[in-house]
Coordinates of C-alpha atoms and ligand atoms in Angstrom, one line a residue:
M1 CA 0.7 -3.4 -14.0
S2 CA 0.8 -3.1 -9.7
D3 CA -1.0 -7.3 -9.6
T4 CA 3.0 -8.0 -11.6
F5 CA 4.9 -6.5 -9.1
E6 CA 2.7 -7.9 -5.7
E7 CA 3.1 -11.6 -8.0
L8 CA 6.6 -11.0 -8.5
R9 CA 7.7 -10.1 -4.6
Q10 CA 5.4 -12.2 -3.6
G11 CA 6.2 -15.7 -5.5
F12 CA 9.8 -14.8 -4.9
E13 CA 9.3 -14.8 -0.9
R14 CA 8.0 -18.2 -1.5
D15 CA 11.0 -19.2 -3.4
C16 CA 13.3 -17.7 -0.5
A17 CA 11.4 -20.3 1.5
A18 CA 12.8 -23.0 0.3
I19 CA 16.2 -21.7 0.6
T20 CA 18.2 -24.6 2.5
D21 CA 22.0 -24.5 1.1
A22 CA 24.3 -22.2 -1.2
E23 CA 22.8 -24.7 -4.3
S24 CA 19.3 -23.3 -3.6
W25 CA 19.9 -20.4 -3.4
K26 CA 21.3 -20.0 -6.7
A27 CA 18.7 -21.8 -8.5
V28 CA 16.6 -18.3 -6.8
R29 CA 19.0 -15.5 -7.6
D30 CA 19.5 -17.3 -10.8
K31 CA 15.4 -18.1 -11.8
Y32 CA 14.6 -13.8 -10.5
L33 CA 17.9 -12.0 -11.7
A34 CA 19.9 -14.2 -14.4
R35 CA 20.8 -12.3 -17.4
E36 CA 18.8 -14.7 -19.6
G37 CA 15.7 -15.6 -18.9
G38 CA 15.2 -14.3 -15.0
A39 CA 12.0 -13.2 -13.9
I40 CA 12.8 -9.4 -13.2
T41 CA 15.2 -9.3 -15.8
A42 CA 12.7 -10.5 -18.3
A43 CA 10.0 -8.0 -16.9
M44 CA 12.5 -5.1 -17.3
K45 CA 12.5 -5.7 -20.6
R46 CA 8.8 -5.5 -21.3
L47 CA 9.7 -1.6 -20.4
R48 CA 10.4 -0.6 -24.1
T49 CA 6.6 -2.3 -25.0
L50 CA 4.8 -0.1 -22.7
P51 CA 3.1 3.7 -23.9
K52 CA 5.1 6.2 -22.8
E53 CA 3.3 7.8 -20.1
E54 CA 3.8 4.2 -17.9
R55 CA 7.4 3.8 -18.2
P56 CA 8.8 5.6 -16.0
L57 CA 6.3 4.1 -13.1
F58 CA 7.4 0.8 -14.1
G59 CA 11.3 1.8 -14.1
Q60 CA 10.9 3.0 -10.9
K61 CA 8.6 0.1 -9.7
M62 CA 10.5 -2.1 -11.2
N63 CA 14.0 -1.3 -9.7
E64 CA 12.5 -0.9 -6.1
L65 CA 11.9 -4.6 -6.3
R66 CA 15.2 -5.4 -7.9
T67 CA 16.8 -3.9 -5.0
L68 CA 14.5 -5.9 -2.5
V69 CA 15.4 -8.8 -4.1
E70 CA 19.4 -7.9 -4.0
G71 CA 19.4 -6.8 -0.6
R72 CA 17.4 -10.3 0.5
L73 CA 18.7 -12.6 -1.4
E74 CA 22.6 -11.3 -0.6
G75 CA 21.2 -11.7 3.6
L76 CA 20.4 -15.5 2.7
L77 CA 23.3 -16.2 1.1
Q78 CA 25.5 -15.9 4.5
T79 CA 22.6 -17.9 6.0
A80 CA 22.5 -20.5 3.6
K81 CA 26.1 -20.6 4.2
A82 CA 26.7 -21.1 8.0
A83 CA 23.5 -23.5 8.0
E84 CA 25.3 -25.8 5.7
A85 CA 28.6 -25.4 7.8
S86 CA 26.8 -26.2 11.2
G87 CA 25.1 -28.8 9.8
R88 CA 21.6 -28.0 11.5
G89 CA 19.6 -26.2 8.2
M90 CA 18.6 -23.1 8.2
P91 CA 17.1 -21.0 11.1
L92 CA 13.9 -19.9 11.5
D93 CA 13.7 -16.2 9.9
V94 CA 10.6 -14.9 11.3
T95 CA 11.3 -11.7 9.8
R96 CA 9.8 -13.0 6.5
P97 CA 6.7 -11.5 5.2
G98 CA 3.8 -12.8 6.0
F99 CA 1.4 -14.2 2.4
P100 CA -1.8 -13.0 2.8
L101 CA -4.3 -15.8 2.3
A102 CA -7.2 -15.6 -0.6
S103 CA -10.4 -16.0 1.2
G104 CA -13.6 -16.7 -1.0
S105 CA -16.9 -15.7 -0.6
A106 CA -20.6 -16.6 -1.7
H107 CA -21.5 -16.5 -5.5
P108 CA -23.6 -13.4 -6.7
I109 CA -26.1 -16.2 -7.8
K110 CA -26.0 -17.9 -3.8
R111 CA -26.4 -14.3 -2.0
L112 CA -29.1 -12.8 -4.1
Q113 CA -30.9 -16.1 -3.3
A114 CA -30.2 -16.0 0.2
E115 CA -31.1 -12.2 0.1
I116 CA -35.0 -13.4 -1.8
E117 CA -35.3 -15.8 0.9
Q118 CA -35.2 -13.2 3.6
I119 CA -37.2 -10.7 1.9
F120 CA -39.7 -13.8 1.8
V121 CA -39.5 -14.6 5.5
G122 CA -39.9 -10.6 6.3
M123 CA -43.6 -11.4 4.7
G124 CA -44.1 -14.7 6.7
F125 CA -43.7 -16.8 4.1
Q126 CA -42.2 -20.1 4.5
I127 CA -39.1 -21.8 2.9
R128 CA -39.1 -25.5 1.4
N129 CA -36.4 -27.1 0.1
L130 CA -37.8 -29.4 -2.4
P131 CA -35.6 -32.5 -4.8
E132 CA -34.2 -31.3 -7.8
I133 CA -35.0 -35.1 -9.2
E134 CA -38.7 -34.1 -9.5
T135 CA -41.5 -36.7 -10.4
D136 CA -43.5 -35.8 -13.4
Y137 CA -47.0 -35.8 -11.3
Y138 CA -45.4 -33.2 -9.3
N139 CA -43.0 -31.3 -12.0
F140 CA -46.3 -31.4 -14.1
E141 CA -49.7 -32.9 -14.0
A142 CA -50.7 -31.5 -10.2
L143 CA -49.7 -28.2 -12.1
N144 CA -52.8 -28.5 -14.5
M145 CA -50.0 -30.2 -17.4
P146 CA -50.9 -33.2 -17.7
R147 CA -49.2 -35.6 -20.6
N148 CA -49.2 -34.4 -23.8
H149 CA -50.2 -31.1 -22.9
P150 CA -48.6 -28.2 -25.2
A151 CA -47.1 -26.1 -22.6
R152 CA -45.3 -29.0 -21.6
D153 CA -42.7 -28.6 -24.9
A154 CA -42.1 -24.9 -23.7
Q155 CA -40.1 -27.1 -20.9
D156 CA -38.6 -29.6 -22.4
T157 CA -36.6 -31.3 -19.5
F158 CA -34.2 -34.4 -18.7
Y159 CA -35.7 -37.9 -18.0
F160 CA -34.8 -40.5 -16.1
D161 CA -37.4 -42.5 -17.4
D162 CA -41.4 -41.8 -18.1
T163 CA -42.0 -40.6 -13.9
V164 CA -39.0 -39.3 -12.8
L165 CA -36.9 -36.2 -14.0
L166 CA -34.9 -33.2 -13.6
R167 CA -37.5 -30.7 -12.3
T168 CA -38.2 -27.1 -14.9
H169 CA -39.3 -24.8 -12.2
C170 CA -39.6 -24.6 -8.4
S171 CA -43.4 -24.4 -9.5
S172 CA -44.2 -27.8 -7.3
V173 CA -43.3 -25.3 -4.1
Q174 CA -47.8 -25.7 -5.2
P175 CA -48.4 -29.0 -5.0
H176 CA -45.8 -30.3 -2.4
S177 CA -47.1 -26.9 -0.2
L178 CA -50.7 -27.7 -0.3
E179 CA -51.3 -31.2 -0.1
G180 CA -52.1 -32.1 3.4
A181 CA -52.7 -28.3 4.2
T182 CA -54.8 -26.5 6.0
P183 CA -54.5 -22.8 4.2
P184 CA -54.1 -20.1 4.9
V185 CA -50.5 -21.3 3.0
R186 CA -47.6 -19.3 2.3
A187 CA -44.6 -20.8 1.1
I188 CA -41.4 -20.8 -1.4
S189 CA -39.2 -22.5 -3.0
T190 CA -35.8 -21.4 -4.1
G191 CA -32.9 -23.4 -6.4
K192 CA -31.8 -25.1 -9.5
V193 CA -33.9 -25.3 -12.5
Y194 CA -32.9 -27.1 -15.4
R195 CA -34.5 -27.0 -18.9
R196 CA -33.4 -28.0 -22.4
D197 CA -32.3 -24.8 -23.3
P198 CA -29.1 -23.8 -26.1
F199 CA -26.2 -22.3 -23.4
D200 CA -25.9 -18.2 -25.0
A201 CA -26.4 -15.2 -23.6
T202 CA -29.5 -15.2 -22.0
H203 CA -30.4 -19.0 -22.0
S204 CA -28.8 -22.0 -19.6
P205 CA -30.1 -25.5 -19.5
M206 CA -29.3 -25.4 -15.3
F207 CA -30.5 -21.3 -13.8
Y208 CA -32.1 -20.5 -10.7
Q209 CA -35.9 -19.7 -9.7
V210 CA -37.9 -19.2 -7.2
D211 CA -41.6 -19.8 -6.7
V212 CA -44.2 -18.9 -4.5
V213 CA -47.1 -20.4 -3.3
A214 CA -49.9 -17.9 -1.0
V215 CA -53.2 -19.8 -0.3
E216 CA -56.0 -18.2 2.4
K217 CA -59.5 -17.8 1.8
G218 CA -59.9 -13.9 -0.1
L219 CA -57.0 -13.8 -1.6
T220 CA -57.5 -11.4 -5.4
M221 CA -55.5 -10.4 -7.8
G222 CA -54.7 -7.2 -5.7
D223 CA -52.7 -9.9 -2.9
L224 CA -50.5 -10.5 -6.0
K225 CA -50.2 -7.2 -7.1
G226 CA -49.7 -5.9 -3.4
T227 CA -46.9 -8.6 -2.6
L228 CA -45.1 -8.2 -5.9
G229 CA -44.8 -4.5 -5.1
V230 CA -43.3 -4.7 -2.0
F231 CA -41.0 -7.3 -3.3
L232 CA -39.5 -6.0 -6.7
Q233 CA -38.8 -2.6 -4.3
R234 CA -37.4 -4.6 -1.5
V235 CA -35.2 -6.8 -4.2
F236 CA -34.0 -3.9 -6.1
G237 CA -33.6 -1.5 -2.9
R238 CA -36.0 1.4 -4.6
E239 CA -39.1 2.1 -6.1
V240 CA -39.7 -0.2 -9.2
K241 CA -42.7 0.7 -12.1
M242 CA -44.4 -2.6 -12.6
R243 CA -46.9 -3.6 -14.7
L244 CA -49.0 -6.9 -14.9
R245 CA -50.4 -8.1 -18.9
P246 CA -52.2 -11.2 -19.8
G247 CA -50.2 -14.1 -20.2
F248 CA -50.9 -18.0 -19.5
F249 CA -49.5 -20.4 -18.1
P250 CA -51.2 -23.7 -17.1
F251 CA -51.2 -23.4 -13.4
V252 CA -52.8 -20.4 -12.8
E253 CA -56.3 -18.5 -14.2
P254 CA -55.8 -15.6 -15.1
G255 CA -51.9 -15.7 -15.8
A256 CA -50.2 -12.6 -15.6
E257 CA -46.8 -11.6 -16.9
V258 CA -44.9 -8.9 -14.8
D259 CA -42.6 -5.2 -16.3
I260 CA -41.1 -3.8 -14.5
G261 CA -39.8 -0.1 -15.6
C262 CA -36.1 -1.0 -17.5
I263 CA -33.4 -0.1 -14.9
F264 CA -31.3 0.7 -17.1
C265 CA -33.2 3.7 -19.0
G266 CA -35.8 4.5 -16.7
G267 CA -38.1 4.2 -18.3
K268 CA -37.4 6.8 -21.4
G269 CA -36.1 3.8 -23.8
C270 CA -32.7 1.7 -24.7
P271 CA -31.4 -1.5 -26.6
T272 CA -32.5 -3.4 -23.6
C273 CA -35.8 -2.6 -23.1
K274 CA -36.0 -2.8 -27.0
G275 CA -37.1 0.7 -26.6
S276 CA -40.0 0.0 -25.0
G277 CA -39.1 1.5 -21.2
W278 CA -40.1 -2.4 -20.1
I279 CA -38.2 -5.2 -19.5
E280 CA -40.4 -8.7 -18.2
I281 CA -39.6 -10.6 -15.1
L282 CA -41.8 -12.9 -14.0
G283 CA -44.8 -14.7 -14.3
A284 CA -48.2 -14.8 -11.9
G285 CA -51.7 -15.4 -11.8
M286 CA -53.7 -17.0 -9.6
I287 CA -53.6 -20.7 -9.1
H288 CA -56.2 -22.7 -11.2
P289 CA -58.8 -24.5 -9.2
K290 CA -58.2 -27.4 -10.9
V291 CA -54.5 -26.5 -9.0
L292 CA -56.0 -26.6 -5.7
R293 CA -58.5 -29.2 -6.1
M294 CA -55.9 -31.8 -7.5
S295 CA -53.8 -30.6 -4.0
G296 CA -56.8 -31.1 -2.0
V297 CA -57.9 -27.9 -1.3
D298 CA -61.7 -27.0 -1.5
D299 CA -61.5 -24.3 -4.3
G300 CA -65.0 -23.2 -2.9
V301 CA -63.8 -21.8 0.2
Y302 CA -60.1 -20.9 -0.6
S303 CA -58.1 -19.3 -3.6
G304 CA -54.3 -18.1 -4.1
F305 CA -51.8 -16.8 -6.4
A306 CA -48.5 -17.9 -8.0
W307 CA -45.8 -16.7 -9.3
G308 CA -42.2 -17.8 -10.5
M309 CA -38.9 -16.0 -11.4
G310 CA -35.3 -16.8 -12.3
I311 CA -32.8 -15.3 -9.9
D312 CA -30.6 -15.2 -12.5
R313 CA -32.6 -12.5 -14.0
V314 CA -33.2 -10.7 -11.1
A315 CA -29.3 -10.7 -10.9
I316 CA -28.5 -10.1 -14.4
L317 CA -31.0 -6.6 -13.8
K318 CA -30.0 -6.2 -10.7
Y319 CA -26.2 -6.0 -11.3
G320 CA -26.5 -5.2 -15.0
V321 CA -24.7 -7.5 -16.3
D322 CA -25.9 -8.9 -20.1
D323 CA -25.1 -12.2 -21.0
I324 CA -25.9 -15.2 -17.7
R325 CA -23.1 -17.1 -19.0
L326 CA -20.9 -15.4 -17.0
F327 CA -22.5 -16.2 -13.5
F328 CA -21.1 -19.7 -14.8
E329 CA -17.9 -19.7 -15.8
N330 CA -16.4 -18.6 -12.5
D331 CA -14.2 -16.1 -13.6
L332 CA -13.1 -14.7 -10.6
R333 CA -12.0 -11.2 -12.2
F334 CA -16.3 -11.3 -12.6
L335 CA -16.8 -13.0 -9.6
Q336 CA -14.9 -10.8 -7.2
Q337 CA -16.7 -7.5 -8.3
F338 CA -19.5 -8.4 -6.4
Ligands
LIG1 ZN1 -34.6 1.2 -21.5

């Protein structure tokens, strides 16, 4: 309700600023006060449609606005007449209220992306900025997904030609960081990825991902689990229960699906976690020896872990949003809540 008044008031002030003579003054008066079609008159008529308990406040506010508008117009008429007579135009009105400028802010997904990057910087990881247009080699082949590998089906994407495509994940951070490097290597890459998915409550053909790679002598699943635990705790801002289940991804061996204790019901079971108390959040594992070898890393000396996770997925869980599309529709009423 207060929005209506504020919009009317600001619109009125803006229109007042455009008054230059008696004629433009009359146009503004009619716009707000005309018996037929005046903005304030029309708003007054809405009084009858409101619930009983809202009417007194609405009526009072509307009367205040009407008094303000009438007062301003009265003063402006004198000024406009004088300006017309003198031929020097309207004087500068230094008492006119200012108009607040709406200031923008970073999109919640971009903010979370920056937050995630900072968490990894704090753990000694390097941030790699990698291209969204990627070669088939870095997106698939170097990650142990040769041509005709069935795992490619799960990541059907958009191709420019036989060898160039829109990346389906940020996992190319593995070959890009390992090629020509001498471990230890710790790197992440975040950004947009693309898949031929329908656009619905839980899918989008474009979404944000973060992919993590760490390679050095003697890294184990224990290091993976420890790093994951610290990361999840920092990103959710509290202790988060976590479990690893065996899972298959061609570029890791062994691979794991990682669940966190449902943050909506605290593990008791609710519709969001389908009663299980757990929510799947990411895929992880020890980097496949073949992936290390293809990037020129001696898998007899070094080992490493990797994981990949949807940033939008984290946002959904962190902020309790039930539809991924809300993040991409740019409705300010939604975005301003963050
Ligand atoms: Zn739950």
